[in-house]
XYZ file of N, CA and C in Angstrom:
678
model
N 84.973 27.569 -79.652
C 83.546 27.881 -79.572
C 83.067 27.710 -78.129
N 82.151 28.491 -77.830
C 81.747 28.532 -76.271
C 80.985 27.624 -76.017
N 80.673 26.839 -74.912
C 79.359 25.715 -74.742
C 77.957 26.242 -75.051
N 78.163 27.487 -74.989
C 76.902 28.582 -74.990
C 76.445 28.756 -76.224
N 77.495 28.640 -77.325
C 76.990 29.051 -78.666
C 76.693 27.107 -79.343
N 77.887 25.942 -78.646
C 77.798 24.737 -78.906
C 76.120 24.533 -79.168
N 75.827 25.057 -77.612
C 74.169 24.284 -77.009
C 73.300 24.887 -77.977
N 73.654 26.518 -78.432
C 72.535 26.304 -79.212
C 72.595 26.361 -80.457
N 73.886 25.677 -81.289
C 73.850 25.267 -82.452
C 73.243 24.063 -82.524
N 73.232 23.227 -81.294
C 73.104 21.703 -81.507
C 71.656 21.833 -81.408
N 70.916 22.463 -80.529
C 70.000 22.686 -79.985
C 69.081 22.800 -81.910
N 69.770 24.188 -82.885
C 69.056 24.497 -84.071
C 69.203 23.006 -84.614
N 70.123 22.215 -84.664
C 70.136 20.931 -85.591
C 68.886 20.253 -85.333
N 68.452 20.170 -83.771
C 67.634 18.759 -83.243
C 66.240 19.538 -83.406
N 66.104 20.686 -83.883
C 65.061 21.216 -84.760
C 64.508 21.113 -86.082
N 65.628 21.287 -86.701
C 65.829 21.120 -88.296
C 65.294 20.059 -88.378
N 66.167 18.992 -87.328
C 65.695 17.212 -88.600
C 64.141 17.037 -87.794
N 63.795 17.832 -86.466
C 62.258 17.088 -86.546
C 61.429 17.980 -87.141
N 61.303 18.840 -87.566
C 61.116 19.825 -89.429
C 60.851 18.993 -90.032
N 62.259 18.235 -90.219
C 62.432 17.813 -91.362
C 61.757 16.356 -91.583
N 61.788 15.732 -90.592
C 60.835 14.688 -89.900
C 59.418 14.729 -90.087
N 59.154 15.631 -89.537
C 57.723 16.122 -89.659
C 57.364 15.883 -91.426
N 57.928 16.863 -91.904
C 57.515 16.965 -93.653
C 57.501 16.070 -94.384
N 58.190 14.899 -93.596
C 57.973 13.381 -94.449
C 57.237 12.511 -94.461
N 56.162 12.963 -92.812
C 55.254 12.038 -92.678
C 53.936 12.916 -92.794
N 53.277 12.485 -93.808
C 52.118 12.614 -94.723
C 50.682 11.973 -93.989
N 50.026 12.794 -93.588
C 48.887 12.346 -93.109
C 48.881 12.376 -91.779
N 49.890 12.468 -90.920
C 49.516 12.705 -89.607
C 48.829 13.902 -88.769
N 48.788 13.970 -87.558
C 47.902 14.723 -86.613
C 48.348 15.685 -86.999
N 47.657 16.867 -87.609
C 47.660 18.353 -87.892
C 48.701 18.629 -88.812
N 49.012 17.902 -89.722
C 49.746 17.947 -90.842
C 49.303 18.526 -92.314
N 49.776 19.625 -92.869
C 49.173 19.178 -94.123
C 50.260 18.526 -95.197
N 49.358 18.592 -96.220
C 49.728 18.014 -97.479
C 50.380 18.862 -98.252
N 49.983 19.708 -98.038
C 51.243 21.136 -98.671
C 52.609 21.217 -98.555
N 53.458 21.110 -99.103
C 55.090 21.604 -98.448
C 55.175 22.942 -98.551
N 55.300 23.743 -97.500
C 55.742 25.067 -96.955
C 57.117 25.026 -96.634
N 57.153 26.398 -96.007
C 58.435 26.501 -95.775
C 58.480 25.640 -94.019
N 57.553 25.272 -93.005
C 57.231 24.824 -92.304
C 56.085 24.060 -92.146
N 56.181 22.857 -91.687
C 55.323 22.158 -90.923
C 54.075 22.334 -90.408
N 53.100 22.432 -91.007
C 51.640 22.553 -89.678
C 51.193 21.581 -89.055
N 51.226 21.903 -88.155
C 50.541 21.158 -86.621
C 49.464 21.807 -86.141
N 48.233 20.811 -85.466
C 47.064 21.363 -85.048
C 46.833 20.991 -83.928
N 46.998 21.860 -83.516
C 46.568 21.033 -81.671
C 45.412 21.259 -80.783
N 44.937 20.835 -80.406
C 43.437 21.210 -79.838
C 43.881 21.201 -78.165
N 43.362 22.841 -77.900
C 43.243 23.254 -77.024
C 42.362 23.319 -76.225
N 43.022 22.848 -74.258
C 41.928 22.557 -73.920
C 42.062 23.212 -73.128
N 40.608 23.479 -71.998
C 40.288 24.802 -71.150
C 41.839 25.114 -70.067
N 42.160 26.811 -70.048
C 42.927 26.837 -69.532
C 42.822 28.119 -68.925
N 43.984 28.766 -67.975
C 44.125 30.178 -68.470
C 44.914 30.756 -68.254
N 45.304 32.226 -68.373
C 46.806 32.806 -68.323
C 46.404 33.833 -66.950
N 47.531 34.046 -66.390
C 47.275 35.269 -65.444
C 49.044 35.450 -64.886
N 48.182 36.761 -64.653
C 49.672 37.686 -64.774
C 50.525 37.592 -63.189
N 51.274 37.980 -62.561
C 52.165 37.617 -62.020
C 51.776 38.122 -60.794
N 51.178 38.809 -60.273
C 50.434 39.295 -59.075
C 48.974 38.375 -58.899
N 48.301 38.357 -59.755
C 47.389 36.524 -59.798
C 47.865 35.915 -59.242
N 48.486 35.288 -59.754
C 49.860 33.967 -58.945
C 49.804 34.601 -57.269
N 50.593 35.500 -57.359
C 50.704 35.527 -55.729
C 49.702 35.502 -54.683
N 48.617 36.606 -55.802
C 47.189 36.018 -54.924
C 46.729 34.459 -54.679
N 46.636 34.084 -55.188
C 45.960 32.635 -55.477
C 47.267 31.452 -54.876
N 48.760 31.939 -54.826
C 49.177 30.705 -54.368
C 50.706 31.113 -53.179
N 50.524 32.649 -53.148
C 51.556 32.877 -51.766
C 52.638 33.866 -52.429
N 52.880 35.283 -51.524
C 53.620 36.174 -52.339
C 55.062 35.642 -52.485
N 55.651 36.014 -53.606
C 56.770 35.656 -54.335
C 56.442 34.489 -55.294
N 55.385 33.134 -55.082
C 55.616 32.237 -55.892
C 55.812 32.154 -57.520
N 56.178 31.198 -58.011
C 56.391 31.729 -59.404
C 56.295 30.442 -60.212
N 55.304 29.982 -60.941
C 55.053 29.331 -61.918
C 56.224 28.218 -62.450
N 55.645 26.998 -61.974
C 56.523 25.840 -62.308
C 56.539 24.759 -63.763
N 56.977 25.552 -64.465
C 56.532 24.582 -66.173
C 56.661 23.020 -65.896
N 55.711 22.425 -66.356
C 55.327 21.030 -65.876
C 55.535 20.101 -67.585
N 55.205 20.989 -68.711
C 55.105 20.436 -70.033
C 55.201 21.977 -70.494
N 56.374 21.822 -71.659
C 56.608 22.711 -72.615
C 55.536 22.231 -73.486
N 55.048 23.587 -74.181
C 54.040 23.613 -75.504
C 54.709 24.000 -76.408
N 53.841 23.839 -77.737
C 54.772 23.602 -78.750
C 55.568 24.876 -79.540
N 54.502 26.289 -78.971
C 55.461 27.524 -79.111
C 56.543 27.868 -78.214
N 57.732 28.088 -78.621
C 58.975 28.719 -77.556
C 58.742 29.348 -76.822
N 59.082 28.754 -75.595
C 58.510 29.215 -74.080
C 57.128 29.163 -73.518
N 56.381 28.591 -74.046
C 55.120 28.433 -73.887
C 55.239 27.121 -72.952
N 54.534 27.215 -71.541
C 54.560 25.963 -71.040
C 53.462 26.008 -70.068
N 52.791 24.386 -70.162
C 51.969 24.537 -69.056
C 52.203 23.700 -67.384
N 52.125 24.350 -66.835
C 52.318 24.511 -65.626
C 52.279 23.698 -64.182
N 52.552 23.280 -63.492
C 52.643 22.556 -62.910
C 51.212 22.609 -61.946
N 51.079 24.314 -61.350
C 49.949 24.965 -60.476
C 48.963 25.286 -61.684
N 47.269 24.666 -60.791
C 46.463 25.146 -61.252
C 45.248 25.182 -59.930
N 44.058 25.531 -60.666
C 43.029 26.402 -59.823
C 41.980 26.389 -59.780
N 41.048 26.214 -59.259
C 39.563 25.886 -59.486
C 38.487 27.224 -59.493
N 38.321 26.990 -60.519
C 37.064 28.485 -61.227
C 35.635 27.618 -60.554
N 35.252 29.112 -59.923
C 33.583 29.248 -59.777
C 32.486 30.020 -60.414
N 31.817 29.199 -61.339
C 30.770 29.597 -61.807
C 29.970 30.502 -61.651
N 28.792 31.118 -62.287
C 27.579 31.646 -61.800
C 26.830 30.533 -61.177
N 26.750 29.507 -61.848
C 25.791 28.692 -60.409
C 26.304 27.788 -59.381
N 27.545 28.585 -59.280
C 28.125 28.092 -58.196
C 28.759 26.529 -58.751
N 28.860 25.939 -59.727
C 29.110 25.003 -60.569
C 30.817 25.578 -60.480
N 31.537 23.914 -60.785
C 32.771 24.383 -60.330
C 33.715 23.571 -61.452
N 34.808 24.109 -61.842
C 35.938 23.072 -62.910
C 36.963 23.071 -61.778
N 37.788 21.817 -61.507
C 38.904 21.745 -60.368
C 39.715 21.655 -61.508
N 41.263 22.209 -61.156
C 41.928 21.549 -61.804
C 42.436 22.132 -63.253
N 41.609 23.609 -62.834
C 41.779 24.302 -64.248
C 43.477 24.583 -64.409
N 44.367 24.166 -65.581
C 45.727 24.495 -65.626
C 46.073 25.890 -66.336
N 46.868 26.272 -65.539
C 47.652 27.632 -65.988
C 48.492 27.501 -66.771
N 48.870 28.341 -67.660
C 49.827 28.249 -68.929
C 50.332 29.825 -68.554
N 51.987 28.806 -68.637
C 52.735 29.902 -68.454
C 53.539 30.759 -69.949
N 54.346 31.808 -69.448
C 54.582 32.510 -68.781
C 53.649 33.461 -68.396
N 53.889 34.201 -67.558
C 53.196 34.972 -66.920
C 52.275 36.076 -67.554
N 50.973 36.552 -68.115
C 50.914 37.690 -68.899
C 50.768 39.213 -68.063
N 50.266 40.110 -68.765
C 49.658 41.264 -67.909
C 48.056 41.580 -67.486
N 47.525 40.602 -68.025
C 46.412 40.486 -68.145
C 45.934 38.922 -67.367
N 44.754 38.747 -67.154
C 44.230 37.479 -66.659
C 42.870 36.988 -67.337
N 42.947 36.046 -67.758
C 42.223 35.179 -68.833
C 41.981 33.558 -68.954
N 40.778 33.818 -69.059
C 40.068 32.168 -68.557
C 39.712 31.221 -70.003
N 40.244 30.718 -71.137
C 39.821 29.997 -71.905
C 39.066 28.877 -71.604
N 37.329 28.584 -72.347
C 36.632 27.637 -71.817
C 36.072 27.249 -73.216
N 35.738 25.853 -73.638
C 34.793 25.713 -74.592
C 33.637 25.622 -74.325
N 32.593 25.683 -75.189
C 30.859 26.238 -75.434
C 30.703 25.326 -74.328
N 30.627 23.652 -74.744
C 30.055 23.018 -73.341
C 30.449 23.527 -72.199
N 32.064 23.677 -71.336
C 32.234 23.933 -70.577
C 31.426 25.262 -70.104
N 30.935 26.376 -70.778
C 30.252 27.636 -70.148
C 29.004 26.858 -70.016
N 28.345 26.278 -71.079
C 26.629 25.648 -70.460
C 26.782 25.137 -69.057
N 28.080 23.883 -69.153
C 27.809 23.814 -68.039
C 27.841 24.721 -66.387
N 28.646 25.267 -66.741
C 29.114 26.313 -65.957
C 28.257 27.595 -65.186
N 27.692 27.851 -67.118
C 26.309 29.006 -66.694
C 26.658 30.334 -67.151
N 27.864 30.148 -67.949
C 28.411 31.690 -68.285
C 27.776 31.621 -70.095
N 27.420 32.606 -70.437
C 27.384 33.413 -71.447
C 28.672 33.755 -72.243
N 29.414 33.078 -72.596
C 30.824 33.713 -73.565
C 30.688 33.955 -74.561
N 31.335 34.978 -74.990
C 31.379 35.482 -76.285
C 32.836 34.684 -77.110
N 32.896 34.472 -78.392
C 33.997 34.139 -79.043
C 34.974 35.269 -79.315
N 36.321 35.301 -78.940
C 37.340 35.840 -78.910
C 38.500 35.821 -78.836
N 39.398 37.252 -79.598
C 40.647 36.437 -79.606
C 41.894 36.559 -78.624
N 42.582 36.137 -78.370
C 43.220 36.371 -76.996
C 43.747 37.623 -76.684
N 43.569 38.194 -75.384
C 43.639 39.451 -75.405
C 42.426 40.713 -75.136
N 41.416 39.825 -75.964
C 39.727 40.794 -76.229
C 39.571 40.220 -75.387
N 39.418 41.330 -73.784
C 38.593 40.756 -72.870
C 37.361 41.933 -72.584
N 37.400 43.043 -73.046
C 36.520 43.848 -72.655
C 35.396 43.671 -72.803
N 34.499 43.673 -71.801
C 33.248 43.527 -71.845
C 32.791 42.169 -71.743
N 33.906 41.028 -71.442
C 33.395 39.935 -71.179
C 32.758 39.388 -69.477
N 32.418 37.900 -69.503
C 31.773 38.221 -67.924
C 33.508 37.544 -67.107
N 33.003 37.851 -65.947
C 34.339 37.259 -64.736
C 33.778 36.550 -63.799
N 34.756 35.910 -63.405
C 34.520 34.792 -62.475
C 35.439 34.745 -61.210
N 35.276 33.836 -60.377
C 36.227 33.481 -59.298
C 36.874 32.387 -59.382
N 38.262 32.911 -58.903
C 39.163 31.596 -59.254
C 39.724 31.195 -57.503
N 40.125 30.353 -57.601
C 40.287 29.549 -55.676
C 42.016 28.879 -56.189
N 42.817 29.367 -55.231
C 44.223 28.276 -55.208
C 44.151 28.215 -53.709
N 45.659 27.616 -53.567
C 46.069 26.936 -52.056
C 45.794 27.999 -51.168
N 46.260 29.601 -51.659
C 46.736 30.345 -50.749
C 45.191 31.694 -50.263
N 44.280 31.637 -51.571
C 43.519 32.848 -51.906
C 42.563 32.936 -52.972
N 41.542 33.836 -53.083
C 40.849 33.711 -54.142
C 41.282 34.977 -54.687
N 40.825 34.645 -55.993
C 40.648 35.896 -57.125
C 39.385 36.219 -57.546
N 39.379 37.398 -57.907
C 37.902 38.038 -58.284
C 38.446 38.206 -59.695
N 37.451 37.568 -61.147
C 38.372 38.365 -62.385
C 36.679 39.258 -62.550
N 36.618 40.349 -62.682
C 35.835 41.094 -63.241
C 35.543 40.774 -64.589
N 36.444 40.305 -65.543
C 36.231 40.067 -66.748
C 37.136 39.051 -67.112
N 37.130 38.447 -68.378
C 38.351 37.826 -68.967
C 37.709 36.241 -69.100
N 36.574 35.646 -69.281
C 36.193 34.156 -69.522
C 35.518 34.506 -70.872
N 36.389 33.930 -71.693
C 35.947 33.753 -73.423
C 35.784 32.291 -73.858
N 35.774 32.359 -74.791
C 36.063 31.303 -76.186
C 36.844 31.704 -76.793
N 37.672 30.797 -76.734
C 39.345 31.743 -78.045
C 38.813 31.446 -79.234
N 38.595 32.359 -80.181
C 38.711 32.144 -81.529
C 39.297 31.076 -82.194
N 39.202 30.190 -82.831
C 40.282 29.193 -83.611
C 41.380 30.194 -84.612
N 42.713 29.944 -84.547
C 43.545 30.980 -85.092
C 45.048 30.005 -84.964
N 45.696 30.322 -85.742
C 47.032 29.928 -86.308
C 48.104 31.107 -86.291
N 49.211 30.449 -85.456
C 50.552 31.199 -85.220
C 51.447 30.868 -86.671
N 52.024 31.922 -86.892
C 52.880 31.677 -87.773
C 53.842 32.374 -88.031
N 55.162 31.673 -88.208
C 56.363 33.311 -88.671
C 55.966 34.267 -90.544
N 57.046 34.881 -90.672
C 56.747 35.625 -91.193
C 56.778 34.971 -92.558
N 57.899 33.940 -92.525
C 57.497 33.175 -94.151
C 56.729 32.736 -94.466
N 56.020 31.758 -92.972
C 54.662 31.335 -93.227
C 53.644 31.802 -94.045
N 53.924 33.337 -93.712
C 52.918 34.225 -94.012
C 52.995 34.576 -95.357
N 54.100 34.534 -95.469
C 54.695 34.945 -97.126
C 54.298 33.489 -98.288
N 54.175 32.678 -97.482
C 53.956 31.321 -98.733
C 52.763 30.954 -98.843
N 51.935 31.524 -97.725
C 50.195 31.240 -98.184
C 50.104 32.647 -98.575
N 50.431 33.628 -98.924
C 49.755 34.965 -99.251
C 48.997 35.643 -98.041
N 49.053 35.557 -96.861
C 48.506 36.408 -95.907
C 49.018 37.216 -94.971
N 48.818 37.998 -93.996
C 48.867 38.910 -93.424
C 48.829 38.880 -91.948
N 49.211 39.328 -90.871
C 48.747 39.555 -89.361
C 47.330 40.078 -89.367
N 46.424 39.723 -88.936
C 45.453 39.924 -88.295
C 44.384 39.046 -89.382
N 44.546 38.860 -90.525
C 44.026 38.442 -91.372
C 43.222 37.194 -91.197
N 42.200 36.103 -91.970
C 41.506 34.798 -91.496
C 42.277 34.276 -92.966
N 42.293 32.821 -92.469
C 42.533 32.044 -93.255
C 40.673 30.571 -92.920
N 41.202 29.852 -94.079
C 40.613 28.294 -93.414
C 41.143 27.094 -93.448
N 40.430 26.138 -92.458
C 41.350 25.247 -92.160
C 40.841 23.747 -92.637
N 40.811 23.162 -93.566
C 40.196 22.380 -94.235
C 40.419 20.639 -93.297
N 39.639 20.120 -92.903
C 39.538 18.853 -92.155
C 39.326 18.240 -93.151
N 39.715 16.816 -92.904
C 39.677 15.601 -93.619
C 38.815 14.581 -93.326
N 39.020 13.465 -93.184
C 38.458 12.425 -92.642
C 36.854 12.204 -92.956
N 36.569 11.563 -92.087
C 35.000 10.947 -92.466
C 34.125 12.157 -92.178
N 34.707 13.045 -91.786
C 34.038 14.485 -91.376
C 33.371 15.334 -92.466
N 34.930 15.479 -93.059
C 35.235 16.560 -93.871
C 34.452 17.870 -93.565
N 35.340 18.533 -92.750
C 34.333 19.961 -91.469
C 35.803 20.698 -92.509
N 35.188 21.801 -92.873
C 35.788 23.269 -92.895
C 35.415 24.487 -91.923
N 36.980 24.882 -91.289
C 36.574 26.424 -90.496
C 36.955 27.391 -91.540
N 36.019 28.651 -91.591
C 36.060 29.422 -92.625
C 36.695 30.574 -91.903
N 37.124 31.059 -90.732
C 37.594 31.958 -90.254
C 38.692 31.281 -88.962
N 39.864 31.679 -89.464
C 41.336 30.945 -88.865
C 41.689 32.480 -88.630
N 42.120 32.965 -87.195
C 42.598 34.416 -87.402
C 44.090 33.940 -87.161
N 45.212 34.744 -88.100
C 45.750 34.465 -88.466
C 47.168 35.545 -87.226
N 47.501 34.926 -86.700
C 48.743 35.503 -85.821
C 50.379 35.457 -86.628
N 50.977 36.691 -86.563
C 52.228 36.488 -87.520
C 53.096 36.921 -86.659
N 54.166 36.654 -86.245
C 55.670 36.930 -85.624
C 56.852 36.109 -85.731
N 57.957 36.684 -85.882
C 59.579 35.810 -85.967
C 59.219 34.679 -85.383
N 59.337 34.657 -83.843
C 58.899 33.783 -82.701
C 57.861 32.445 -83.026
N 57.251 32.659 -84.281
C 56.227 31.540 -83.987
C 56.321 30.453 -84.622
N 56.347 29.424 -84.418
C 55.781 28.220 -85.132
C 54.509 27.869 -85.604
N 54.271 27.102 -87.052
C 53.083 26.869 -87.809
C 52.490 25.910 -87.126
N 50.992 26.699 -86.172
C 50.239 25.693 -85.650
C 49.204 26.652 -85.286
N 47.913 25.469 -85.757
C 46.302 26.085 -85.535
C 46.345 25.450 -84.188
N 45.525 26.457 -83.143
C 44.824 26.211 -82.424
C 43.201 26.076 -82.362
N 43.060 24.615 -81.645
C 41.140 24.914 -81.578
C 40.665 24.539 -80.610
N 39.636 24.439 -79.972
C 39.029 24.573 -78.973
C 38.939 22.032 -78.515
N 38.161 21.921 -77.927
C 37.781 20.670 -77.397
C 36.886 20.123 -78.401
N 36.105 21.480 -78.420
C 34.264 21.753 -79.061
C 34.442 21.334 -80.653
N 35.758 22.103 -80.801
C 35.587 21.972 -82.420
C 36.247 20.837 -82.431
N 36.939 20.323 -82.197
C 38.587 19.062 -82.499
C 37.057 18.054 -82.319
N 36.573 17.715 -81.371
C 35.158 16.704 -81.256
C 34.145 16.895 -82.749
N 33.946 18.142 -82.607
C 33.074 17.893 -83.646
C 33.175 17.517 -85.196
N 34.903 17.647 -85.403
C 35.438 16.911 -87.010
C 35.853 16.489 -86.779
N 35.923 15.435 -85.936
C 35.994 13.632 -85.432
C 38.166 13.970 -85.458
N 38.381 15.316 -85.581
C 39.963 14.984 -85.238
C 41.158 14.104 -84.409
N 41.771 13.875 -84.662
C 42.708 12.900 -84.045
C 43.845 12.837 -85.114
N 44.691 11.195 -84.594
C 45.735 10.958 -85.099
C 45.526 10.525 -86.747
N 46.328 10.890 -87.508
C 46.061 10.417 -88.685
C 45.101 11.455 -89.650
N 44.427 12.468 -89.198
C 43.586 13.132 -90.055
C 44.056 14.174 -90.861
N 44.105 14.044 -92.046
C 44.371 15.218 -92.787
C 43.712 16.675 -92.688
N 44.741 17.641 -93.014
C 44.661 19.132 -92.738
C 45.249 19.818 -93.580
N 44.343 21.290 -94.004
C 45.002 21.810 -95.271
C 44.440 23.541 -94.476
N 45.889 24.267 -94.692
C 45.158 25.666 -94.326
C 45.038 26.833 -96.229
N 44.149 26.712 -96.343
C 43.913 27.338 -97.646
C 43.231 28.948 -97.348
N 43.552 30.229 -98.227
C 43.052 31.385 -97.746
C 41.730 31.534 -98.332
């Protein structure tokens, strides 16, 4: 057997048992109570943004190329070592904003509700990708600024999932699900847009705004029901 096929048999094992890990512990951070064919995890997402590979060179020197600093929890998803400071409409500023790699074709600013008040932008809620017609901003690195004409949203709250996923709650690609909170809260989101591909792992994403406002954390129960 080749080291090549070794690494990533061993590689599928040290998956399986934290799967399998996962499904045994009951009640933790973005877990539900359901047994699926996978694990849900909820992770609350915080302001970030993606930009495509000519971005980069603007903003930090031609050729450079995106240094993964922390893998995220979808395959190949990582955030980044370089990040960048966005300028507002009132000239109001976030330092420090982190890039999540890999690279897209597009350039896109994820912010939650507070962050635009403070900021001064008007965002619309959306899902990644829908940038038309949104407002743009300026972004500042080591090397250059960027002008984005468009692309500062609110990501929709929405859940990745493969295709069995999809098959064991009864839903569909593009479809909403909801995402039932626990705790002293007890907050329901009634619209989860629902992302389906081979590639994905079972996990809601949500904003700062929302994870704050149903007191989320470690230990809180989670149920995605259609």
């Amino acid at each position: 057997m080749s080291s090549t096929n070794s690494i990533s048999m061993n590689r599928a094992h040290i998956e399986q048992l934290v799967r399998d890990s996962l499904r045994r512990q009951v009640g933790g951070m973005g877990r539900s109570r359901i047994s699926g064919p996978n694990p849900l995890v909820v992770n609350i997402s915080a302001r970030h943004c993606h930009l495509s590979q000519s971005a980069v060179e603007t903003l930090f020197g031609k050729g450079h190329q995106l240094t993964p600093k922390k893998w995220l929890y979808q395959e190949g998803q990582y955030a980044a070592e370089e990040s960048v400071t966005l300028i507002g409409p009132r000239s109001r500023v976030i330092s420090n904003l982190r890039i999540l790699g890999p690279c897209r074709d597009f350039n896109q600013v994820e912010l939650a509700y507070t962050d635009a008040i403070s900021l001064g932008f008007d965002i619309p809620t959306r899902n990644s990708g829908d940038i038309k017609g949104t407002p743009g901003c300026m972004l500042m690195g080591p090397a250059g600024f960027l002008k984005m004409q468009e692309g500062v949203i609110r990501a929709a709250p929405h859940v990745h999932m493969a295709p069995e996923d999809a098959a064991f709650y009864g839903v569909e690609n593009k479809s909403f699900m909801k995402l039932k909170i626990g705790g002293a809260l007890g907050v329901t989101f009634d619209r989860i847009f629902v992302r389906v591909d081979p590639s994905f792992k079972l996990e809601v994403h949500i904003d700062t705004d929302e994870g704050n406002s149903c007191g989320f954390g470690p230990d809180v129960p989670c149920e995605l029901v259609r």
